[in-house]
C-alpha atoms as one frame of an Amber mdcrd trajectory, in Angstrom:
protein
 -85.472-201.250 -98.929 -85.171-204.029 -96.687 -84.965-203.219 -92.841 -83.807
-204.999 -89.952 -86.399-205.571 -87.630 -84.281-206.552 -84.452 -85.458-204.186
 -81.970 -86.210-205.848 -78.464 -87.146-202.182 -77.272 -89.635-201.519 -79.750
 -93.579-200.704 -78.633 -95.223-204.006 -79.524 -98.762-202.082 -80.258 -96.771
-199.516 -82.787 -95.439-202.448 -84.426 -98.575-204.710 -84.884-101.422-203.666
 -87.047-105.060-204.529 -85.628-105.425-207.615 -87.870-102.397-208.825 -87.032
-103.048-209.967 -83.271-104.676-213.397 -83.253-105.445-215.099 -80.026-105.855
-218.651 -79.926-109.290-218.519 -78.020-111.913-215.609 -77.377-109.813-213.728
 -79.564-112.104-210.443 -79.899-112.711-209.950 -76.361-108.861-210.607 -75.483
-107.776-208.518 -78.398-110.064-205.699 -76.661-108.464-206.307 -73.486-104.920
-206.174 -74.784-105.566-203.054 -76.858-106.861-200.942 -73.865-104.346-202.290
 -71.816-101.196-201.480 -74.006-103.175-198.361 -75.490-103.065-196.516 -72.136
 -99.707-197.980 -71.044 -97.119-196.944 -73.354 -94.194-198.079 -70.840 -94.510
-201.546 -71.511 -92.261-202.807 -74.215 -92.286-205.895 -77.016 -89.962-208.568
 -75.861 -90.068-210.622 -79.376 -89.739-210.116 -82.882 -88.834-211.418 -86.407
 -85.760-209.745 -87.109 -84.343-211.508 -90.282 -86.450-213.832 -92.840 -85.736
-215.473 -95.831 -87.709-217.647 -98.402 -86.219-220.822 -99.529 -86.484-222.133
-103.237 -85.108-224.636-105.311 -85.082-224.240-108.998 -84.299-226.707-111.585
 -82.766-228.982-108.857 -79.989-226.682-108.327 -80.137-226.591-104.770 -81.584
-224.646-101.965 -81.574-220.891-102.369 -82.025-218.027 -99.627 -83.734-214.798
-100.680 -84.168-211.929 -98.600 -87.416-211.043 -97.506 -87.333-208.975 -94.160
 -83.604-208.872 -94.539 -80.487-207.010 -96.102 -77.790-209.408 -96.863 -75.915
-210.482 -99.995 -78.809-213.033-100.956 -81.077-211.763-104.002 -84.012-209.537
-102.875 -87.239-211.757-103.123 -89.397-208.772-103.595 -89.480-207.581-107.537
 -87.339-210.144-108.369 -87.911-212.535-111.511 -87.626-216.096-111.015 -87.190
-216.818-114.430 -88.955-218.682-117.498 -89.749-222.521-116.788 -90.615-224.776
-119.509 -91.852-228.389-119.473 -89.442-230.426-117.530 -88.410-227.302-115.367
 -88.865-227.179-111.587 -89.728-224.530-109.033 -89.861-225.756-105.539 -90.810
-223.599-102.453 -89.055-225.441 -99.796 -90.090-223.411 -96.965 -88.646-220.359
 -95.200 -86.406-219.213 -92.238 -87.373-216.891 -89.678 -84.505-215.167 -87.297
 -86.097-214.266 -84.233 -85.303-212.938 -80.583 -87.416-213.057 -77.288 -86.292
-211.510 -74.186 -87.264-212.192 -70.488 -90.618-214.633 -70.019 -91.489-213.655
 -73.622 -91.638-216.695 -75.755 -91.621-217.550 -79.782 -93.814-220.554 -80.215
 -94.247-221.367 -83.844 -93.637-220.125 -87.459 -95.560-219.953 -90.382 -94.765
-219.484 -94.153 -97.680-218.301 -95.939 -98.111-218.473 -99.780-100.254-217.892
-102.797 -99.598-218.359-106.535-101.506-216.929-109.289-101.487-215.333-112.695
-100.840-211.459-112.723-104.182-210.867-114.560-106.241-212.971-112.000-107.722
-212.306-108.789-105.132-213.272-106.056-106.506-216.562-104.080-106.561-217.366
-100.748-103.079-217.998 -98.962-101.826-221.473 -97.979 -99.388-222.238 -95.217
 -96.625-224.292 -94.408 -95.032-224.392 -90.848 -91.976-223.229 -89.993 -90.374
-225.234 -87.255 -87.382-224.629 -84.414 -84.209-225.088 -85.652 -81.539-223.505
 -83.128 -80.749-220.999 -80.341 -78.162-218.617 -81.528 -75.604-216.446 -79.991
 -75.575-212.606 -80.505 -78.424-211.599 -78.032 -78.295-209.287 -75.353 -78.518
-209.868 -71.448 -81.934-211.622 -70.738 -82.551-212.210 -74.570 -82.188-215.232
 -76.917 -81.725-215.040 -80.561 -83.489-218.020 -82.488 -83.486-219.603 -85.995
 -86.832-221.004 -87.025 -86.648-222.727 -90.238 -88.173-225.195 -92.928 -86.247
-226.327 -95.936 -88.034-229.487 -97.090 -91.432-228.261 -97.809 -91.231-229.395
-101.352 -94.352-227.137-102.281 -94.370-227.309-106.213 -95.001-224.118-107.282
 -95.593-224.783-111.030 -97.989-228.108-110.254-100.882-227.957-113.268-100.010
-224.222-114.354-101.007-223.086-117.894 -98.790-220.996-119.857 -98.296-217.423
-118.457 -97.045-214.605-116.282 -97.303-215.578-112.426 -96.755-214.026-109.043
 -95.468-215.983-106.000 -96.229-214.139-103.335 -95.474-214.897 -99.437 -94.935
-213.559 -95.984 -94.034-215.152 -92.831 -95.287-215.101 -89.327 -94.011-216.236
 -85.504 -96.607-216.476 -82.790 -95.425-215.358 -79.323 -96.523-214.972 -76.224
 -96.352-211.878 -74.022 -95.662-211.787 -70.359 -98.869-211.385 -68.080-100.846
-211.072 -71.228-103.526-214.328 -71.873-103.477-215.962 -75.495-100.783-215.081
 -77.944 -99.858-212.696 -80.894 -98.537-212.939 -84.106 -95.378-211.350 -85.547
 -95.337-210.770 -89.239 -92.604-210.165 -91.724 -94.890-208.894 -94.404 -93.347
-205.970 -96.188 -95.573-203.346 -94.424 -98.620-205.347 -94.973 -97.969-205.650
 -98.945 -96.261-208.800 -98.630 -93.374-210.027-100.437 -93.963-210.695-104.328
 -91.629-212.223-106.808 -92.806-213.007-110.630 -92.006-216.128-113.011 -93.157
-217.270-116.188 -94.470-220.972-117.444 -94.149-221.360-120.976 -95.591-224.561
-122.305 -94.839-225.448-125.905 -97.176-224.237-128.401-100.197-226.061-129.978
 -99.996-226.824-133.655-103.391-227.407-135.256-103.115-228.373-139.133-106.186
-228.310-141.815-106.288-230.157-145.015-105.678-227.418-148.214-106.464-228.258
-151.974-104.016-226.231-154.178-104.495-225.789-157.754-101.588-225.954-160.315
-101.452-222.775-162.341-100.727-222.029-166.021 -97.161-222.914-165.731 -97.693
-226.293-163.678 -96.805-224.578-160.279 -98.781-223.574-156.934 -97.410-222.314
-153.772 -98.946-222.210-150.399 -98.178-220.801-147.290 -98.540-221.631-143.516
-101.870-219.732-143.164-103.071-221.927-145.612-102.642-224.997-143.175-103.068
-223.776-139.959-105.828-224.828-138.354-105.681-222.401-135.278-102.698-223.201
-133.541-102.059-221.580-130.333 -99.633-220.385-127.538-100.522-218.545-124.314
 -97.042-216.636-124.450 -97.342-215.601-128.365 -96.615-217.529-131.352 -93.362
-216.066-133.245 -93.170-217.912-136.456 -94.365-220.329-138.504 -92.700-222.722
-141.171 -93.714-225.247-143.625 -91.743-228.101-144.958 -92.685-227.813-148.564
 -94.136-224.950-149.940 -93.928-225.282-153.758 -95.821-228.143-155.795 -95.796
-229.176-159.439 -97.003-232.137-161.850 -94.886-234.581-159.997 -97.045-233.934
-156.881-100.316-234.184-158.284-102.481-235.930-155.524-101.988-235.930-151.590
 -98.830-234.754-150.108 -98.366-234.834-146.459 -96.424-231.430-145.134 -95.325
-230.649-141.825 -96.332-227.068-140.115 -93.912-225.881-137.423 -94.737-223.413
-134.717 -92.450-221.388-132.754 -93.029-219.448-129.838 -91.475-216.697-128.236
 -88.930-218.646-126.283 -87.938-220.986-129.099 -90.092-223.955-128.032 -91.752
-225.740-131.150 -94.698-228.118-131.842 -95.445-229.776-135.167 -98.316-230.980
-137.012 -99.094-232.868-140.475-101.419-231.439-143.264-102.538-233.128-146.043
-102.157-230.710-149.380-104.292-232.202-152.372-102.768-230.941-155.347-104.950
-230.729-158.685-104.610-229.936-162.209-107.430-228.163-163.681-105.608-226.579
-166.369-107.275-227.774-169.549-104.939-228.635-172.811-104.207-225.481-175.020
-104.495-226.516-179.002-101.406-225.765-180.715-103.694-223.994-183.406-106.269
-221.791-182.319-108.444-222.859-185.496-108.112-225.958-187.315-107.631-225.459
-191.110-110.491-226.820-193.757-109.000-229.933-195.203-109.900-229.801-199.051
-109.152-232.400-201.549-109.290-233.407-204.933-111.367-236.806-205.212-110.391
-237.796-201.584-108.888-236.198-198.474-106.789-237.659-195.554-107.050-235.647
-192.322-103.939-235.681-189.924-104.433-235.573-186.248-103.853-232.114-184.339
-102.219-231.550-181.338-102.497-229.890-178.080-100.180-228.463-175.264-100.979
-229.644-171.450 -99.265-228.252-168.465 -98.438-231.561-167.196 -98.918-234.253
-169.863 -96.823-232.085-172.550 -97.902-232.742-176.206-101.521-234.263-176.620
-102.397-235.816-179.774-106.294-235.313-180.562-108.635-238.132-181.186-111.948
-238.497-182.775-114.658-241.266-183.626-114.866-239.698-187.203-113.075-241.164
-190.239-109.684-239.854-190.912-110.099-240.778-194.834-112.690-239.380-197.185
-112.637-240.694-200.898-116.484-239.166-201.819-117.187-235.837-202.494-119.034
-233.648-199.886-118.331-231.544-196.932-117.532-233.522-193.451-117.333-232.273
-189.717-114.651-233.917-187.431-114.626-233.199-183.748-111.343-233.483-182.067
-110.725-234.559-178.287-107.836-233.795-176.016-107.736-235.345-172.831-104.624
-234.782-170.389-105.240-237.560-168.241-106.068-235.551-165.315-109.900-235.214
-165.648-109.518-231.934-168.073-110.562-231.945-171.953-110.827-229.889-174.782
-112.817-230.254-178.150-111.647-228.400-181.752-113.817-228.933-184.722-112.252
-229.207-188.391-114.038-229.182-191.634-113.080-231.960-194.701-113.979-230.866
-198.347-113.765-233.454-200.876-113.976-231.971-204.274-113.667-233.035-208.146
-113.232-229.965-210.343-110.884-231.099-213.085-112.607-232.621-216.333-111.279
-235.741-217.907-108.374-235.416-220.421-109.142-236.919-223.903-106.168-240.005
-224.726-106.117-238.428-227.912-106.136-234.653-228.475-107.975-235.068-232.148
-109.795-238.212-232.677-108.755-239.796-236.084-111.476-239.878-239.142-112.475
-243.662-239.303-112.945-244.643-243.242-114.195-248.106-244.542-114.902-249.732
-247.826-118.872-250.574-248.083-119.065-250.009-244.099-117.289-248.936-241.033
-117.225-249.583-237.104-116.204-247.132-234.494-114.435-247.993-231.449-115.091
-245.883-228.468-112.018-243.442-227.661-110.876-243.158-223.742-109.985-239.957
-221.650-108.019-239.973-218.495-109.619-238.687-215.323-107.557-237.607-212.298
-110.444-238.908-210.057-111.840-242.017-212.226-108.781-242.807-214.132-109.569
-244.186-217.461-113.121-243.120-218.900-114.314-244.733-221.847-116.363-242.294
-224.266-120.059-242.752-224.988-122.062-241.585-227.630-125.909-241.671-228.807
-124.592-242.356-232.221-124.522-245.511-234.033-120.954-247.344-233.799-121.546
-248.968-237.215-122.055-247.732-240.528-122.904-250.023-243.724-124.492-247.029
-246.059-121.738-244.733-248.135
């Protein structure tokens, strides 16, 4: 709960902590003197103080906004507030602070300070930096012998987000007002510091994620397709807040994509910011052709044989006709082996063997089923008969007997 600290009758020593009193020279000795003096004389009363204080911030150029520190107004409490999520291009400027002070009789307020520090919620807090709060005006409303004043700095232009990486941060602040006290040498300091705990607000820096890609080789399956996922091409994308999703511009590839392909990886963080990178996908076909027939038949022929080239099916090249260095026609009896090669043009080949057998198993057929008897007066001459052969055609008969006879 915020408190209004305007109380001209409040005992100064009860208001200040030991470390809160600072003197401009010989401060240790002076403090001991002051502490002893006021410690034994509770009748001496403080005659000045801070009764309200405010932080002044400008978020994304929307103008200065006052946040309650040591005050209870319609403003937003600075303590515990979330100043928001800031992305690239956003701004958060600490433009200063305002102290509402009072002073009575011969006491005086001599200056004001805003102290601030900015650090990640997971880090050790650094030392405070300071910015001056200058005198602004004398104000009405004080009692007899007293004067209310406003001390304010609203153009400090402190860039809160400067050079910050992604993460959750604290902006911690408090204000002070130095004062002089009647009859006491040196000066003291009033604190608007949340009872020594300071005032702390939180904000988040969310820079875009960093997308990193790697190259990937994808092998087509037996159906001529392959599917990739984001993890296949993600080369270690990062985001301090957290990556929510990955998406890939193309995930399915076919024979039409053989070779290199550029694919975009999109990385999205928890606040909807994205980053992209391009990965090179090399699609390869390592599927060999598949012969149409598992085993090629043996080719046999009477007298000769002619071979027809077999085929194979390939996932990318379709139907492939086998090639061979062996002859396709055979006219001499014998057994022959043919080696067929199927090449899909993508570096994948397969071979098949085929046997060719040429035979002559059919005997010649005589032109005349029965040869005629040859007769002659005194002599006779025989003409060799013929026969038809399926392989050799017309065959003239041969004999060991004489072809001419002159004796009865």
